[in-house]
């Protein structure tokens, strides 16, 4: 069973359809014809494409019943959008990223993918490959070029209603050493940058419902400066990062978590949800000077190639205590009541306070801190990463 | 019949010249002959007639007629009279008979055309009659007689009212329709008004006048009627008749308006006449006149409005004289309304303009005043004869006396402007009588005047065609000095060069009053002593009628000096107190002053070469510098360059040693943060730098900008207990070698990490807590607290829970024991120490009790 990356419909392997490769040059092949299914999905004029067709037992290739040309282009039978071959062959995991407006979701995705492709990828002996052209183009154009190329802060994520950008789909492949031989395990990583306002119950779309219900894990990104107790311990120019959202009703972290939880509860009864939930305090660098030297958040995770369970637990308890200290303990209690498995994190995608007035990253560039922690925990939960206790030195 | 010239002119030529007149075709009239005359008499009379034509040709007014008469005489009548001269009158008599038949045909034609033009109205306008007379050749009088015979009246149409005398006439029409009255007179008089007349006042058979009594009678009649809509309508009509000054005008307008409406329906004259006599109760002749007037209304409207339009057009385009001329051709009757106003305006403007023109040309009038008067006159009447020419010829006051002076290789001529302030004054500048330039403002620069000749400059103020008397500047002779004069001092020698003026015969050089041998392009003076100042004056010599003339000359002062000594080596070190500055150290040269200049590459001169300072400046870039007690502080800009030491003395520069200099900017915003044993280093990447070298704890590594970005800064590993200094140096690869810039360092003090663990030991009935503290080196804790916090939340400080135990002056490593607290789970235990040490928690499972 896989989930379509575009309409998030659950698909059995036998349901996957193929699209004819069409005519090339003077050779044989089907002529393009209007694809009304795809047009309905995109809400635009019907594009002319070679026809889609179903086959009894889908494999890697299928033969077009009209022109008898072989094709490997898989499409979703519901929406006729293309499905990456790697995604169809690998048990995909969809990770939903949700956060209030201004919590730094786009920045987090950009830096996380960059770290997975570089430093963390090297640590985990993993490769990260985009699954389709749209992902490559969108990541480079909308995320990497402005942030890493030009040092510009990313603007607020446009609502999916006005800009249905779709998810970023990557294939994360790890080489895991075994006793006798190495083996590789892959994970399709589907990240959907969801704007906070998309989750209001009255506005939420079918797309969001499908996406969240299809999610195998959820990362909640919370701006600590959106918590009243945290604001009191911060002063000076750092205020400006969270100040913008004070009057925005969509920016309350508790409300965002509860909205998503309500969505996930729909059709699943009232029992606790089994979806792993990672709740990360973003922009932790703003609060770092206020944390005691003894805090686990002061100590970097050692790049050991596995999840340090002691460190994980220490950070979780530290963040939990911080939430309680900031009169936001309800977050942890609510998560405990509605989810069987949740973990708390503190991270900083940029590693320093940006120059929000100039719209640029701070001096020293992008120096992420603990940005990979939630994903490592989820990989551990999915069985793709080992977890070990700290070896005391 | 005796031929009489005057009578011929009066009876034949004069009527033919008049409008509508025509030359008689009857040879009896044209040649004053008849059937009774003999051939000789005919020939003689014809000769006299031709003589009379020749005399009449002298009068311009008959010229055209005489030409035509002579043409006919030489053409179609030639043979007739040639035969008569030969004694044969036959052709003449035949012509007489044909003339009579022709005249009868023309008369019949005229009658036919007049009947058609008059139609059932039996009326024609005079110009139609005249046109028929001209076309048929009958003449006006004859045609008029034919009209009388045909009972056709020739008259101008009556002028009809265009505007209703009562504003609300339309309501009157509506009321009359409601009352079923055919017209206003019918309302007043009923059927008794049949055969009435409205032109030239109201009248009707029976003689009842349209006066107040008649209106009162009508009022009384309607007053007797019961009040209703009809009485209201009648009151409307009566009110209109009483309101207007003359009710007859309103009645006439009512009739005319109804007739116009019918005429617009394209009714023919018969129908209109029938309507006018039958429906409108007009007398027949009155009806004819009215219909005739209505039919010809457009003729008058067009005529009058056309005159006004033409007048307005002439006035608008400024042809006032033309407008006045047109007015003179108009009849008195036409001078009414708008036409009269326009004529008056044109006449007034013309009178004013003429008066101004006359005043302007009076003797003694100031030319500027006269110019203004003519300007006013032309503003009133742009086509005023002679005014424009008079104004154009008015010369302004002359300009002030000019001054000519040599300037920038030419002559600058300046002068005071003419006192005249009116009109466009321009100044014509002449050189030696020839035109040089015409400008609106002084001064004028004569860029290429002839050299070594007397120059006479004159300035003439002009306004249009008028020119003021020329004013002259004092004569000037231009003798340019030598150009590009350069005098260079060397070691015991001074040399000079210049560009000699083309017209100069030679160039002379004087050093402090002593003539120096020089050729046409330069000199070389060896009779100088180093260290002394010498002033050279370079002058041009021109030939003049009275002998040679020497210009004042160009002066240059130089000091010959010994050759500057080269500085073969110098040392460069960054100035620690001033970012971007470097201190240059070298051995002071015995002669000259050291300067460091920047070059793009290797210097083109060998060490020890002495060149001119000008050559050095052209090939190098000055490096900002300030002298120090033991050298120079320089501030080179740019990343890579060659620094060259040159020794300067006077105009000479001796090339010294050089060194390649890389001016890499240092990194900025360098930060290093301890995160446990990891150290995160960040900085703003220096521009134009591909790599940095990072040094810490005796290690070093090269980090590229790509690696810095991919790794999210630089991550080092260093024990917390050791002090750490991180030094970052920009590096570039030049010609295969790493060249470094200034290093920037940041220091992290050593921390004292103290680890602790909490264990529960002992048998169940005597459980106790064991606190173990370890450290890499012995350390003394000022204070240590063991805190218990009930619940599931980790204590963040000692204040978050209950202090179970507290130790002061504790030596680490240590093992401490305490009884297990009597506290039901869940609860947390955690240690807190005073600042100065880095207390490291054990795994949380060791601290938490569920």
PDB file of N, CA, C and O in Angstrom, chain A residues 95 108 112 115-117 119-126 172 174 187 189 191 217 219 276 278 280 300-309 311-312 341 343 345 347 369-388:
ATOM      1  N   UNK A  95       6.122  12.405   6.099  1.00  0.00           N
ATOM      2  CA  UNK A  95       6.290  13.183   7.327  1.00  0.00           C
ATOM      3  C   UNK A  95       5.642  14.532   7.114  1.00  0.00           C
ATOM      4  O   UNK A  95       6.028  15.275   6.219  1.00  0.00           O
ATOM      5  N   UNK A 108      13.327  25.573   8.045  1.00  0.00           N
ATOM      6  CA  UNK A 108      13.684  24.286   8.631  1.00  0.00           C
ATOM      7  C   UNK A 108      13.830  23.214   7.555  1.00  0.00           C
ATOM      8  O   UNK A 108      14.799  22.443   7.543  1.00  0.00           O
ATOM      9  N   UNK A 112      17.233  21.358   6.815  1.00  0.00           N
ATOM     10  CA  UNK A 112      17.233  19.927   7.105  1.00  0.00           C
ATOM     11  C   UNK A 112      17.676  19.130   5.879  1.00  0.00           C
ATOM     12  O   UNK A 112      18.540  18.241   5.975  1.00  0.00           O
ATOM     13  N   UNK A 115      21.332  19.624   5.288  1.00  0.00           N
ATOM     14  CA  UNK A 115      22.150  18.869   6.241  1.00  0.00           C
ATOM     15  C   UNK A 115      22.129  17.373   5.905  1.00  0.00           C
ATOM     16  O   UNK A 115      23.144  16.697   6.002  1.00  0.00           O
ATOM     17  N   UNK A 116      20.942  16.886   5.501  1.00  0.00           N
ATOM     18  CA  UNK A 116      20.868  15.468   5.139  1.00  0.00           C
ATOM     19  C   UNK A 116      21.732  15.181   3.914  1.00  0.00           C
ATOM     20  O   UNK A 116      22.284  14.094   3.777  1.00  0.00           O
ATOM     21  N   UNK A 117      21.838  16.151   3.044  1.00  0.00           N
ATOM     22  CA  UNK A 117      22.651  15.949   1.848  1.00  0.00           C
ATOM     23  C   UNK A 117      24.125  16.128   2.140  1.00  0.00           C
ATOM     24  O   UNK A 117      24.957  15.690   1.338  1.00  0.00           O
ATOM     25  N   UNK A 119      26.321  17.190   5.905  1.00  0.00           N
ATOM     26  CA  UNK A 119      26.955  16.760   7.151  1.00  0.00           C
ATOM     27  C   UNK A 119      26.264  15.538   7.765  1.00  0.00           C
ATOM     28  O   UNK A 119      26.917  14.521   8.060  1.00  0.00           O
ATOM     29  N   UNK A 120      24.955  15.613   7.929  1.00  0.00           N
ATOM     30  CA  UNK A 120      24.249  14.501   8.569  1.00  0.00           C
ATOM     31  C   UNK A 120      24.238  13.275   7.655  1.00  0.00           C
ATOM     32  O   UNK A 120      24.320  12.133   8.116  1.00  0.00           O
ATOM     33  N   UNK A 121      24.117  13.554   6.326  1.00  0.00           N
ATOM     34  CA  UNK A 121      24.164  12.435   5.393  1.00  0.00           C
ATOM     35  C   UNK A 121      25.465  11.673   5.509  1.00  0.00           C
ATOM     36  O   UNK A 121      25.492  10.437   5.462  1.00  0.00           O
ATOM     37  N   UNK A 122      26.551  12.407   5.667  1.00  0.00           N
ATOM     38  CA  UNK A 122      27.847  11.756   5.826  1.00  0.00           C
ATOM     39  C   UNK A 122      27.894  10.963   7.133  1.00  0.00           C
ATOM     40  O   UNK A 122      28.428   9.854   7.190  1.00  0.00           O
ATOM     41  N   UNK A 123      27.333  11.530   8.171  1.00  0.00           N
ATOM     42  CA  UNK A 123      27.338  10.851   9.472  1.00  0.00           C
ATOM     43  C   UNK A 123      26.524   9.543   9.414  1.00  0.00           C
ATOM     44  O   UNK A 123      26.939   8.523   9.952  1.00  0.00           O
ATOM     45  N   UNK A 124      25.370   9.600   8.737  1.00  0.00           N
ATOM     46  CA  UNK A 124      24.490   8.440   8.693  1.00  0.00           C
ATOM     47  C   UNK A 124      24.837   7.500   7.542  1.00  0.00           C
ATOM     48  O   UNK A 124      24.198   6.470   7.391  1.00  0.00           O
ATOM     49  N   UNK A 125      25.823   7.911   6.739  1.00  0.00           N
ATOM     50  CA  UNK A 125      26.151   7.143   5.529  1.00  0.00           C
ATOM     51  C   UNK A 125      24.894   6.983   4.674  1.00  0.00           C
ATOM     52  O   UNK A 125      24.502   5.883   4.287  1.00  0.00           O
ATOM     53  N   UNK A 126      24.253   8.107   4.450  1.00  0.00           N
ATOM     54  CA  UNK A 126      22.977   8.105   3.725  1.00  0.00           C
ATOM     55  C   UNK A 126      23.065   9.069   2.553  1.00  0.00           C
ATOM     56  O   UNK A 126      23.817  10.039   2.575  1.00  0.00           O
ATOM     57  N   UNK A 172      15.609   8.789   0.811  1.00  0.00           N
ATOM     58  CA  UNK A 172      16.765   8.741   1.716  1.00  0.00           C
ATOM     59  C   UNK A 172      17.211   7.281   1.817  1.00  0.00           C
ATOM     60  O   UNK A 172      16.436   6.426   2.258  1.00  0.00           O
ATOM     61  N   UNK A 174      20.022   4.599   3.236  1.00  0.00           N
ATOM     62  CA  UNK A 174      21.117   4.385   4.181  1.00  0.00           C
ATOM     63  C   UNK A 174      21.836   3.079   3.882  1.00  0.00           C
ATOM     64  O   UNK A 174      21.206   2.088   3.496  1.00  0.00           O
ATOM     65  N   UNK A 187      14.030   5.168   2.378  1.00  0.00           N
ATOM     66  CA  UNK A 187      12.826   5.769   2.953  1.00  0.00           C
ATOM     67  C   UNK A 187      12.428   6.944   2.061  1.00  0.00           C
ATOM     68  O   UNK A 187      13.248   7.815   1.768  1.00  0.00           O
ATOM     69  N   UNK A 189      10.893  10.203   1.726  1.00  0.00           N
ATOM     70  CA  UNK A 189      10.629  11.291   2.675  1.00  0.00           C
ATOM     71  C   UNK A 189       9.742  12.325   1.979  1.00  0.00           C
ATOM     72  O   UNK A 189      10.138  12.916   0.972  1.00  0.00           O
ATOM     73  N   UNK A 191       7.837  15.682   2.437  1.00  0.00           N
ATOM     74  CA  UNK A 191       7.688  16.837   3.326  1.00  0.00           C
ATOM     75  C   UNK A 191       6.723  17.818   2.694  1.00  0.00           C
ATOM     76  O   UNK A 191       6.893  18.219   1.538  1.00  0.00           O
ATOM     77  N   UNK A 217       4.155  10.334  10.234  1.00  0.00           N
ATOM     78  CA  UNK A 217       4.687  11.028  11.405  1.00  0.00           C
ATOM     79  C   UNK A 217       4.435  12.515  11.207  1.00  0.00           C
ATOM     80  O   UNK A 217       4.249  12.976  10.077  1.00  0.00           O
ATOM     81  N   UNK A 219       5.798  16.382  12.404  1.00  0.00           N
ATOM     82  CA  UNK A 219       6.731  17.258  13.125  1.00  0.00           C
ATOM     83  C   UNK A 219       6.018  18.579  13.345  1.00  0.00           C
ATOM     84  O   UNK A 219       5.606  19.240  12.377  1.00  0.00           O
ATOM     85  N   UNK A 276       3.694   8.813  15.412  1.00  0.00           N
ATOM     86  CA  UNK A 276       4.766   9.484  16.175  1.00  0.00           C
ATOM     87  C   UNK A 276       4.741  10.992  15.923  1.00  0.00           C
ATOM     88  O   UNK A 276       4.595  11.423  14.783  1.00  0.00           O
ATOM     89  N   UNK A 278       6.770  14.557  16.692  1.00  0.00           N
ATOM     90  CA  UNK A 278       7.951  15.271  17.193  1.00  0.00           C
ATOM     91  C   UNK A 278       7.582  16.739  17.318  1.00  0.00           C
ATOM     92  O   UNK A 278       7.135  17.343  16.348  1.00  0.00           O
ATOM     93  N   UNK A 280       9.114  20.318  18.044  1.00  0.00           N
ATOM     94  CA  UNK A 280      10.435  20.965  18.113  1.00  0.00           C
ATOM     95  C   UNK A 280      10.270  22.450  18.363  1.00  0.00           C
ATOM     96  O   UNK A 280       9.476  23.115  17.698  1.00  0.00           O
ATOM     97  N   UNK A 300      26.183  19.790  22.131  1.00  0.00           N
ATOM     98  CA  UNK A 300      25.863  19.289  20.804  1.00  0.00           C
ATOM     99  C   UNK A 300      25.747  17.770  20.834  1.00  0.00           C
ATOM    100  O   UNK A 300      26.385  17.098  21.643  1.00  0.00           O
ATOM    101  N   UNK A 301      24.928  17.279  19.935  1.00  0.00           N
ATOM    102  CA  UNK A 301      24.843  15.823  19.762  1.00  0.00           C
ATOM    103  C   UNK A 301      26.134  15.326  19.116  1.00  0.00           C
ATOM    104  O   UNK A 301      26.624  15.932  18.167  1.00  0.00           O
ATOM    105  N   UNK A 302      26.655  14.271  19.667  1.00  0.00           N
ATOM    106  CA  UNK A 302      27.901  13.770  19.097  1.00  0.00           C
ATOM    107  C   UNK A 302      27.589  13.003  17.819  1.00  0.00           C
ATOM    108  O   UNK A 302      26.637  12.193  17.794  1.00  0.00           O
ATOM    109  N   UNK A 303      28.330  13.228  16.730  1.00  0.00           N
ATOM    110  CA  UNK A 303      28.024  12.553  15.454  1.00  0.00           C
ATOM    111  C   UNK A 303      28.456  11.095  15.479  1.00  0.00           C
ATOM    112  O   UNK A 303      29.535  10.738  15.028  1.00  0.00           O
ATOM    113  N   UNK A 304      27.594  10.242  16.059  1.00  0.00           N
ATOM    114  CA  UNK A 304      27.976   8.847  16.275  1.00  0.00           C
ATOM    115  C   UNK A 304      27.378   7.916  15.242  1.00  0.00           C
ATOM    116  O   UNK A 304      27.657   6.712  15.253  1.00  0.00           O
ATOM    117  N   UNK A 305      26.499   8.401  14.368  1.00  0.00           N
ATOM    118  CA  UNK A 305      25.896   7.523  13.364  1.00  0.00           C
ATOM    119  C   UNK A 305      24.726   6.735  13.903  1.00  0.00           C
ATOM    120  O   UNK A 305      24.223   5.838  13.222  1.00  0.00           O
ATOM    121  N   UNK A 306      24.305   7.003  15.107  1.00  0.00           N
ATOM    122  CA  UNK A 306      23.108   6.370  15.672  1.00  0.00           C
ATOM    123  C   UNK A 306      22.425   7.381  16.582  1.00  0.00           C
ATOM    124  O   UNK A 306      22.948   8.475  16.808  1.00  0.00           O
ATOM    125  N   UNK A 307      21.262   7.025  17.061  1.00  0.00           N
ATOM    126  CA  UNK A 307      20.551   7.937  17.954  1.00  0.00           C
ATOM    127  C   UNK A 307      21.031   7.718  19.377  1.00  0.00           C
ATOM    128  O   UNK A 307      20.957   6.593  19.908  1.00  0.00           O
ATOM    129  N   UNK A 308      21.549   8.764  19.969  1.00  0.00           N
ATOM    130  CA  UNK A 308      21.982   8.698  21.369  1.00  0.00           C
ATOM    131  C   UNK A 308      20.738   8.822  22.236  1.00  0.00           C
ATOM    132  O   UNK A 308      20.167   9.905  22.389  1.00  0.00           O
ATOM    133  N   UNK A 309      20.335   7.693  22.804  1.00  0.00           N
ATOM    134  CA  UNK A 309      19.061   7.686  23.528  1.00  0.00           C
ATOM    135  C   UNK A 309      19.130   8.526  24.794  1.00  0.00           C
ATOM    136  O   UNK A 309      18.143   9.158  25.182  1.00  0.00           O
ATOM    137  N   UNK A 311      21.004  11.195  25.251  1.00  0.00           N
ATOM    138  CA  UNK A 311      20.922  12.591  24.820  1.00  0.00           C
ATOM    139  C   UNK A 311      19.487  12.925  24.440  1.00  0.00           C
ATOM    140  O   UNK A 311      18.978  13.981  24.771  1.00  0.00           O
ATOM    141  N   UNK A 312      18.857  12.012  23.718  1.00  0.00           N
ATOM    142  CA  UNK A 312      17.470  12.239  23.282  1.00  0.00           C
ATOM    143  C   UNK A 312      16.568  12.471  24.498  1.00  0.00           C
ATOM    144  O   UNK A 312      15.778  13.397  24.561  1.00  0.00           O
ATOM    145  N   UNK A 341       3.026   8.255  21.332  1.00  0.00           N
ATOM    146  CA  UNK A 341       4.475   8.439  21.193  1.00  0.00           C
ATOM    147  C   UNK A 341       4.772   9.865  20.752  1.00  0.00           C
ATOM    148  O   UNK A 341       4.451  10.243  19.616  1.00  0.00           O
ATOM    149  N   UNK A 343       7.809  13.185  21.210  1.00  0.00           N
ATOM    150  CA  UNK A 343       9.125  13.583  21.715  1.00  0.00           C
ATOM    151  C   UNK A 343       9.293  15.077  21.522  1.00  0.00           C
ATOM    152  O   UNK A 343       8.748  15.659  20.575  1.00  0.00           O
ATOM    153  N   UNK A 345      11.859  18.495  21.237  1.00  0.00           N
ATOM    154  CA  UNK A 345      13.179  18.846  20.705  1.00  0.00           C
ATOM    155  C   UNK A 345      13.396  20.352  20.812  1.00  0.00           C
ATOM    156  O   UNK A 345      12.444  21.129  20.930  1.00  0.00           O
ATOM    157  N   UNK A 347      15.836  23.150  18.573  1.00  0.00           N
ATOM    158  CA  UNK A 347      16.746  23.243  17.420  1.00  0.00           C
ATOM    159  C   UNK A 347      16.832  24.686  16.929  1.00  0.00           C
ATOM    160  O   UNK A 347      16.008  25.534  17.289  1.00  0.00           O
ATOM    161  N   UNK A 369      21.869  23.979  14.251  1.00  0.00           N
ATOM    162  CA  UNK A 369      22.170  23.340  15.539  1.00  0.00           C
ATOM    163  C   UNK A 369      21.027  22.395  15.885  1.00  0.00           C
ATOM    164  O   UNK A 369      19.874  22.813  15.984  1.00  0.00           O
ATOM    165  N   UNK A 370      21.353  21.117  16.007  1.00  0.00           N
ATOM    166  CA  UNK A 370      20.426  20.051  16.390  1.00  0.00           C
ATOM    167  C   UNK A 370      19.219  19.975  15.448  1.00  0.00           C
ATOM    168  O   UNK A 370      18.143  19.532  15.833  1.00  0.00           O
ATOM    169  N   UNK A 371      19.393  20.476  14.183  1.00  0.00           N
ATOM    170  CA  UNK A 371      18.262  20.543  13.276  1.00  0.00           C
ATOM    171  C   UNK A 371      17.827  19.144  12.838  1.00  0.00           C
ATOM    172  O   UNK A 371      16.674  18.918  12.471  1.00  0.00           O
ATOM    173  N   UNK A 372      18.739  18.181  12.919  1.00  0.00           N
ATOM    174  CA  UNK A 372      18.427  16.833  12.446  1.00  0.00           C
ATOM    175  C   UNK A 372      17.782  15.961  13.516  1.00  0.00           C
ATOM    176  O   UNK A 372      17.337  14.845  13.234  1.00  0.00           O
ATOM    177  N   UNK A 373      17.746  16.457  14.759  1.00  0.00           N
ATOM    178  CA  UNK A 373      17.292  15.613  15.872  1.00  0.00           C
ATOM    179  C   UNK A 373      15.915  14.983  15.649  1.00  0.00           C
ATOM    180  O   UNK A 373      15.739  13.773  15.845  1.00  0.00           O
ATOM    181  N   UNK A 374      14.893  15.764  15.242  1.00  0.00           N
ATOM    182  CA  UNK A 374      13.572  15.131  15.066  1.00  0.00           C
ATOM    183  C   UNK A 374      13.594  14.026  14.020  1.00  0.00           C
ATOM    184  O   UNK A 374      12.968  12.972  14.198  1.00  0.00           O
ATOM    185  N   UNK A 375      14.322  14.258  12.907  1.00  0.00           N
ATOM    186  CA  UNK A 375      14.331  13.246  11.849  1.00  0.00           C
ATOM    187  C   UNK A 375      15.057  11.993  12.310  1.00  0.00           C
ATOM    188  O   UNK A 375      14.631  10.873  12.023  1.00  0.00           O
ATOM    189  N   UNK A 376      16.148  12.172  13.065  1.00  0.00           N
ATOM    190  CA  UNK A 376      16.871  11.005  13.576  1.00  0.00           C
ATOM    191  C   UNK A 376      15.953  10.184  14.490  1.00  0.00           C
ATOM    192  O   UNK A 376      15.952   8.946  14.446  1.00  0.00           O
ATOM    193  N   UNK A 377      15.212  10.877  15.282  1.00  0.00           N
ATOM    194  CA  UNK A 377      14.290  10.160  16.182  1.00  0.00           C
ATOM    195  C   UNK A 377      13.238   9.385  15.377  1.00  0.00           C
ATOM    196  O   UNK A 377      12.938   8.228  15.677  1.00  0.00           O
ATOM    197  N   UNK A 378      12.716  10.067  14.290  1.00  0.00           N
ATOM    198  CA  UNK A 378      11.705   9.391  13.476  1.00  0.00           C
ATOM    199  C   UNK A 378      12.313   8.206  12.722  1.00  0.00           C
ATOM    200  O   UNK A 378      11.688   7.157  12.589  1.00  0.00           O
ATOM    201  N   UNK A 379      13.555   8.377  12.238  1.00  0.00           N
ATOM    202  CA  UNK A 379      14.227   7.241  11.577  1.00  0.00           C
ATOM    203  C   UNK A 379      14.387   6.089  12.569  1.00  0.00           C
ATOM    204  O   UNK A 379      14.232   4.919  12.221  1.00  0.00           O
ATOM    205  N   UNK A 380      14.694   6.450  13.803  1.00  0.00           N
ATOM    206  CA  UNK A 380      14.804   5.434  14.862  1.00  0.00           C
ATOM    207  C   UNK A 380      13.451   4.752  15.065  1.00  0.00           C
ATOM    208  O   UNK A 380      13.366   3.528  15.170  1.00  0.00           O
ATOM    209  N   UNK A 381      12.398   5.545  15.049  1.00  0.00           N
ATOM    210  CA  UNK A 381      11.069   4.999  15.229  1.00  0.00           C
ATOM    211  C   UNK A 381      10.666   4.113  14.039  1.00  0.00           C
ATOM    212  O   UNK A 381       9.941   3.143  14.205  1.00  0.00           O
ATOM    213  N   UNK A 382      11.134   4.480  12.827  1.00  0.00           N
ATOM    214  CA  UNK A 382      10.812   3.687  11.635  1.00  0.00           C
ATOM    215  C   UNK A 382      11.748   2.491  11.472  1.00  0.00           C
ATOM    216  O   UNK A 382      11.660   1.752  10.498  1.00  0.00           O
ATOM    217  N   UNK A 383      12.689   2.365  12.380  1.00  0.00           N
ATOM    218  CA  UNK A 383      13.593   1.223  12.306  1.00  0.00           C
ATOM    219  C   UNK A 383      14.744   1.388  11.347  1.00  0.00           C
ATOM    220  O   UNK A 383      15.380   0.409  10.946  1.00  0.00           O
ATOM    221  N   UNK A 384      14.996   2.610  10.960  1.00  0.00           N
ATOM    222  CA  UNK A 384      16.089   2.837  10.014  1.00  0.00           C
ATOM    223  C   UNK A 384      17.349   3.341  10.688  1.00  0.00           C
ATOM    224  O   UNK A 384      18.361   3.573  10.021  1.00  0.00           O
ATOM    225  N   UNK A 385      17.309   3.523  11.980  1.00  0.00           N
ATOM    226  CA  UNK A 385      18.478   4.044  12.690  1.00  0.00           C
ATOM    227  C   UNK A 385      18.531   3.375  14.052  1.00  0.00           C
ATOM    228  O   UNK A 385      17.502   3.282  14.743  1.00  0.00           O
ATOM    229  N   UNK A 386      19.708   2.944  14.406  1.00  0.00           N
ATOM    230  CA  UNK A 386      19.853   2.293  15.705  1.00  0.00           C
ATOM    231  C   UNK A 386      19.848   3.324  16.813  1.00  0.00           C
ATOM    232  O   UNK A 386      20.228   4.478  16.607  1.00  0.00           O
ATOM    233  N   UNK A 387      19.459   2.939  17.991  1.00  0.00           N
ATOM    234  CA  UNK A 387      19.496   3.816  19.153  1.00  0.00           C
ATOM    235  C   UNK A 387      20.339   3.192  20.245  1.00  0.00           C
ATOM    236  O   UNK A 387      20.205   2.004  20.526  1.00  0.00           O
ATOM    237  N   UNK A 388      21.230   3.965  20.825  1.00  0.00           N
ATOM    238  CA  UNK A 388      22.106   3.444  21.868  1.00  0.00           C
ATOM    239  C   UNK A 388      22.222   4.465  22.978  1.00  0.00           C
ATOM    240  O   UNK A 388      22.107   5.674  22.738  1.00  0.00           O
TER     241      UNK A 388
END
